[in-house]
Protein backbone atom coordinates (compact mmCIF):
# COMPACT_ATOMS: atom_id res chain seq x y z
CA UNK A 1 0.00 0.00 0.00
CA UNK A 2 2.72 2.60 0.86
CA UNK A 3 4.43 2.00 -2.49
CA UNK A 4 1.18 2.60 -4.37
CA UNK A 5 0.56 5.75 -2.36
CA UNK A 6 4.01 7.18 -3.10
CA UNK A 7 3.55 6.40 -6.80
CA UNK A 8 0.22 8.24 -6.80
CA UNK A 9 1.85 11.18 -5.02
CA UNK A 10 4.67 11.38 -7.56
CA UNK A 11 2.16 11.21 -10.41
CA UNK A 12 0.15 14.02 -8.80
CA UNK A 13 3.32 16.08 -8.46
CA UNK A 14 4.13 15.49 -12.13
CA UNK A 15 0.64 16.60 -13.18
CA UNK A 16 0.88 19.69 -11.00
CA UNK A 17 4.27 20.57 -12.49
CA UNK A 18 2.89 20.09 -16.00
CA UNK A 19 -0.12 22.27 -15.21
CA UNK A 20 2.13 24.96 -13.72
CA UNK A 21 4.33 24.90 -16.82
CA UNK A 22 1.28 25.31 -19.07
CA UNK A 23 0.04 28.15 -16.89
CA UNK A 24 3.38 29.97 -17.14
CA UNK A 25 3.51 29.39 -20.90
CA UNK A 26 0.02 30.83 -21.36
CA UNK A 27 0.88 33.79 -19.14
CA UNK A 28 4.01 34.47 -21.21
CA UNK A 29 2.09 34.05 -24.46
CA UNK A 30 -0.58 36.54 -23.41
CA UNK A 31 2.16 38.93 -22.31
CA UNK A 32 4.05 38.45 -25.60
CA UNK A 33 0.82 38.97 -27.53
CA UNK A 34 1.23 39.53 -31.26
CA UNK A 35 4.83 38.31 -31.29
CA UNK A 36 3.97 34.79 -30.11
CA UNK A 37 0.92 34.74 -32.39
CA UNK A 38 3.01 35.45 -35.47
CA UNK A 39 5.52 32.81 -34.36
CA UNK A 40 2.81 30.15 -33.97
CA UNK A 41 1.38 31.11 -37.36
CA UNK A 42 4.83 30.68 -38.91
CA UNK A 43 5.29 27.25 -37.30
CA UNK A 44 1.81 26.24 -38.44
CA UNK A 45 2.77 26.98 -42.06
CA UNK A 46 6.04 25.05 -41.88
CA UNK A 47 4.31 21.81 -40.80
PDB file of N, CA and C in Angstrom:
ATOM      1  N   UNK A   1       0.815  -1.220   0.000  1.00  0.00           N
ATOM      2  CA  UNK A   1       0.000   0.000   0.000  1.00  0.00           C
ATOM      3  C   UNK A   1       0.855   1.279   0.000  1.00  0.00           C
ATOM      4  N   UNK A   2       1.884   1.374   0.851  1.00  0.00           N
ATOM      5  CA  UNK A   2       2.720   2.596   0.859  1.00  0.00           C
ATOM      6  C   UNK A   2       3.354   2.870  -0.496  1.00  0.00           C
ATOM      7  N   UNK A   3       3.801   1.812  -1.192  1.00  0.00           N
ATOM      8  CA  UNK A   3       4.426   2.000  -2.494  1.00  0.00           C
ATOM      9  C   UNK A   3       3.444   2.594  -3.490  1.00  0.00           C
ATOM     10  N   UNK A   4       2.202   2.083  -3.464  1.00  0.00           N
ATOM     11  CA  UNK A   4       1.177   2.598  -4.374  1.00  0.00           C
ATOM     12  C   UNK A   4       0.890   4.064  -4.066  1.00  0.00           C
ATOM     13  N   UNK A   5       0.852   4.384  -2.772  1.00  0.00           N
ATOM     14  CA  UNK A   5       0.556   5.754  -2.356  1.00  0.00           C
ATOM     15  C   UNK A   5       1.636   6.707  -2.843  1.00  0.00           C
ATOM     16  N   UNK A   6       2.905   6.307  -2.686  1.00  0.00           N
ATOM     17  CA  UNK A   6       4.007   7.178  -3.102  1.00  0.00           C
ATOM     18  C   UNK A   6       3.996   7.362  -4.620  1.00  0.00           C
ATOM     19  N   UNK A   7       3.616   6.295  -5.345  1.00  0.00           N
ATOM     20  CA  UNK A   7       3.554   6.403  -6.798  1.00  0.00           C
ATOM     21  C   UNK A   7       2.465   7.399  -7.198  1.00  0.00           C
ATOM     22  N   UNK A   8       1.320   7.313  -6.515  1.00  0.00           N
ATOM     23  CA  UNK A   8       0.223   8.242  -6.797  1.00  0.00           C
ATOM     24  C   UNK A   8       0.649   9.666  -6.494  1.00  0.00           C
ATOM     25  N   UNK A   9       1.391   9.839  -5.390  1.00  0.00           N
ATOM     26  CA  UNK A   9       1.849  11.176  -5.019  1.00  0.00           C
ATOM     27  C   UNK A   9       2.802  11.733  -6.068  1.00  0.00           C
ATOM     28  N   UNK A  10       3.710  10.908  -6.557  1.00  0.00           N
ATOM     29  CA  UNK A  10       4.671  11.377  -7.560  1.00  0.00           C
ATOM     30  C   UNK A  10       3.952  11.716  -8.858  1.00  0.00           C
ATOM     31  N   UNK A  11       2.932  10.921  -9.205  1.00  0.00           N
ATOM     32  CA  UNK A  11       2.155  11.212 -10.413  1.00  0.00           C
ATOM     33  C   UNK A  11       1.415  12.532 -10.254  1.00  0.00           C
ATOM     34  N   UNK A  12       0.861  12.761  -9.057  1.00  0.00           N
ATOM     35  CA  UNK A  12       0.151  14.016  -8.799  1.00  0.00           C
ATOM     36  C   UNK A  12       1.103  15.190  -8.910  1.00  0.00           C
ATOM     37  N   UNK A  13       2.318  15.009  -8.375  1.00  0.00           N
ATOM     38  CA  UNK A  13       3.325  16.079  -8.458  1.00  0.00           C
ATOM     39  C   UNK A  13       3.665  16.370  -9.911  1.00  0.00           C
ATOM     40  N   UNK A  14       3.797  15.317 -10.719  1.00  0.00           N
ATOM     41  CA  UNK A  14       4.132  15.494 -12.132  1.00  0.00           C
ATOM     42  C   UNK A  14       3.030  16.271 -12.847  1.00  0.00           C
ATOM     43  N   UNK A  15       1.773  15.918 -12.556  1.00  0.00           N
ATOM     44  CA  UNK A  15       0.640  16.604 -13.184  1.00  0.00           C
ATOM     45  C   UNK A  15       0.613  18.065 -12.770  1.00  0.00           C
ATOM     46  N   UNK A  16       0.877  18.313 -11.485  1.00  0.00           N
ATOM     47  CA  UNK A  16       0.878  19.692 -10.995  1.00  0.00           C
ATOM     48  C   UNK A  16       1.983  20.501 -11.664  1.00  0.00           C
ATOM     49  N   UNK A  17       3.153  19.889 -11.822  1.00  0.00           N
ATOM     50  CA  UNK A  17       4.267  20.574 -12.487  1.00  0.00           C
ATOM     51  C   UNK A  17       3.914  20.882 -13.937  1.00  0.00           C
ATOM     52  N   UNK A  18       3.302  19.899 -14.609  1.00  0.00           N
ATOM     53  CA  UNK A  18       2.895  20.092 -15.997  1.00  0.00           C
ATOM     54  C   UNK A  18       1.900  21.237 -16.098  1.00  0.00           C
ATOM     55  N   UNK A  19       0.919  21.240 -15.207  1.00  0.00           N
ATOM     56  CA  UNK A  19      -0.116  22.274 -15.211  1.00  0.00           C
ATOM     57  C   UNK A  19       0.495  23.641 -14.955  1.00  0.00           C
ATOM     58  N   UNK A  20       1.451  23.686 -14.027  1.00  0.00           N
ATOM     59  CA  UNK A  20       2.127  24.955 -13.720  1.00  0.00           C
ATOM     60  C   UNK A  20       2.905  25.446 -14.939  1.00  0.00           C
ATOM     61  N   UNK A  21       3.564  24.522 -15.637  1.00  0.00           N
ATOM     62  CA  UNK A  21       4.330  24.903 -16.825  1.00  0.00           C
ATOM     63  C   UNK A  21       3.405  25.464 -17.903  1.00  0.00           C
ATOM     64  N   UNK A  22       2.252  24.816 -18.087  1.00  0.00           N
ATOM     65  CA  UNK A  22       1.279  25.306 -19.067  1.00  0.00           C
ATOM     66  C   UNK A  22       0.786  26.687 -18.679  1.00  0.00           C
ATOM     67  N   UNK A  23       0.517  26.867 -17.386  1.00  0.00           N
ATOM     68  CA  UNK A  23       0.039  28.154 -16.886  1.00  0.00           C
ATOM     69  C   UNK A  23       1.047  29.257 -17.188  1.00  0.00           C
ATOM     70  N   UNK A  24       2.323  28.978 -16.894  1.00  0.00           N
ATOM     71  CA  UNK A  24       3.382  29.968 -17.137  1.00  0.00           C
ATOM     72  C   UNK A  24       3.496  30.265 -18.630  1.00  0.00           C
ATOM     73  N   UNK A  25       3.407  29.208 -19.452  1.00  0.00           N
ATOM     74  CA  UNK A  25       3.513  29.393 -20.900  1.00  0.00           C
ATOM     75  C   UNK A  25       2.389  30.278 -21.411  1.00  0.00           C
ATOM     76  N   UNK A  26       1.168  30.027 -20.926  1.00  0.00           N
ATOM     77  CA  UNK A  26       0.023  30.834 -21.365  1.00  0.00           C
ATOM     78  C   UNK A  26       0.182  32.271 -20.901  1.00  0.00           C
ATOM     79  N   UNK A  27       0.665  32.437 -19.670  1.00  0.00           N
ATOM     80  CA  UNK A  27       0.876  33.789 -19.135  1.00  0.00           C
ATOM     81  C   UNK A  27       1.879  34.540 -20.006  1.00  0.00           C
ATOM     82  N   UNK A  28       2.979  33.856 -20.371  1.00  0.00           N
ATOM     83  CA  UNK A  28       4.010  34.475 -21.213  1.00  0.00           C
ATOM     84  C   UNK A  28       3.458  34.777 -22.605  1.00  0.00           C
ATOM     85  N   UNK A  29       2.651  33.855 -23.125  1.00  0.00           N
ATOM     86  CA  UNK A  29       2.091  34.050 -24.462  1.00  0.00           C
ATOM     87  C   UNK A  29       1.169  35.262 -24.484  1.00  0.00           C
ATOM     88  N   UNK A  30       0.338  35.399 -23.452  1.00  0.00           N
ATOM     89  CA  UNK A  30      -0.578  36.540 -23.407  1.00  0.00           C
ATOM     90  C   UNK A  30       0.203  37.834 -23.217  1.00  0.00           C
ATOM     91  N   UNK A  31       1.321  37.754 -22.500  1.00  0.00           N
ATOM     92  CA  UNK A  31       2.160  38.931 -22.312  1.00  0.00           C
ATOM     93  C   UNK A  31       2.863  39.279 -23.627  1.00  0.00           C
ATOM     94  N   UNK A  32       3.363  38.241 -24.333  1.00  0.00           N
ATOM     95  CA  UNK A  32       4.051  38.454 -25.600  1.00  0.00           C
ATOM     96  C   UNK A  32       3.093  38.970 -26.664  1.00  0.00           C
ATOM     97  N   UNK A  33       1.851  38.473 -26.632  1.00  0.00           N
ATOM     98  CA  UNK A  33       0.821  38.974 -27.528  1.00  0.00           C
ATOM     99  C   UNK A  33       1.083  38.655 -28.988  1.00  0.00           C
ATOM    100  N   UNK A  34       1.153  39.695 -29.802  1.00  0.00           N
ATOM    101  CA  UNK A  34       1.231  39.533 -31.258  1.00  0.00           C
ATOM    102  C   UNK A  34       2.484  38.766 -31.663  1.00  0.00           C
ATOM    103  N   UNK A  35       3.574  38.951 -30.915  1.00  0.00           N
ATOM    104  CA  UNK A  35       4.834  38.314 -31.292  1.00  0.00           C
ATOM    105  C   UNK A  35       4.687  36.794 -31.285  1.00  0.00           C
ATOM    106  N   UNK A  36       4.124  36.234 -30.203  1.00  0.00           N
ATOM    107  CA  UNK A  36       3.975  34.786 -30.112  1.00  0.00           C
ATOM    108  C   UNK A  36       2.940  34.301 -31.126  1.00  0.00           C
ATOM    109  N   UNK A  37       1.927  35.123 -31.404  1.00  0.00           N
ATOM    110  CA  UNK A  37       0.916  34.737 -32.387  1.00  0.00           C
ATOM    111  C   UNK A  37       1.539  34.580 -33.764  1.00  0.00           C
ATOM    112  N   UNK A  38       2.375  35.529 -34.165  1.00  0.00           N
ATOM    113  CA  UNK A  38       3.014  35.451 -35.475  1.00  0.00           C
ATOM    114  C   UNK A  38       3.950  34.246 -35.525  1.00  0.00           C
ATOM    115  N   UNK A  39       4.616  33.954 -34.412  1.00  0.00           N
ATOM    116  CA  UNK A  39       5.524  32.810 -34.364  1.00  0.00           C
ATOM    117  C   UNK A  39       4.740  31.515 -34.550  1.00  0.00           C
ATOM    118  N   UNK A  40       3.602  31.364 -33.859  1.00  0.00           N
ATOM    119  CA  UNK A  40       2.813  30.146 -33.975  1.00  0.00           C
ATOM    120  C   UNK A  40       2.240  30.018 -35.383  1.00  0.00           C
ATOM    121  N   UNK A  41       1.893  31.143 -36.001  1.00  0.00           N
ATOM    122  CA  UNK A  41       1.383  31.111 -37.361  1.00  0.00           C
ATOM    123  C   UNK A  41       2.475  30.601 -38.310  1.00  0.00           C
ATOM    124  N   UNK A  42       3.697  31.087 -38.074  1.00  0.00           N
ATOM    125  CA  UNK A  42       4.826  30.679 -38.912  1.00  0.00           C
ATOM    126  C   UNK A  42       5.079  29.181 -38.774  1.00  0.00           C
ATOM    127  N   UNK A  43       5.050  28.672 -37.519  1.00  0.00           N
ATOM    128  CA  UNK A  43       5.286  27.249 -37.299  1.00  0.00           C
ATOM    129  C   UNK A  43       4.157  26.427 -37.916  1.00  0.00           C
ATOM    130  N   UNK A  44       2.940  26.958 -37.863  1.00  0.00           N
ATOM    131  CA  UNK A  44       1.808  26.242 -38.441  1.00  0.00           C
ATOM    132  C   UNK A  44       1.977  26.064 -39.938  1.00  0.00           C
ATOM    133  N   UNK A  45       2.558  27.072 -40.615  1.00  0.00           N
ATOM    134  CA  UNK A  45       2.766  26.982 -42.058  1.00  0.00           C
ATOM    135  C   UNK A  45       3.847  25.949 -42.384  1.00  0.00           C
ATOM    136  N   UNK A  46       4.893  25.906 -41.559  1.00  0.00           N
ATOM    137  CA  UNK A  46       6.039  25.050 -41.882  1.00  0.00           C
ATOM    138  C   UNK A  46       5.709  23.570 -41.727  1.00  0.00           C
ATOM    139  N   UNK A  47       4.627  23.222 -41.013  1.00  0.00           N
ATOM    140  CA  UNK A  47       4.305  21.806 -40.797  1.00  0.00           C
ATOM    141  C   UNK A  47       3.845  21.140 -42.086  1.00  0.00           C
TER     142      UNK A  47
END
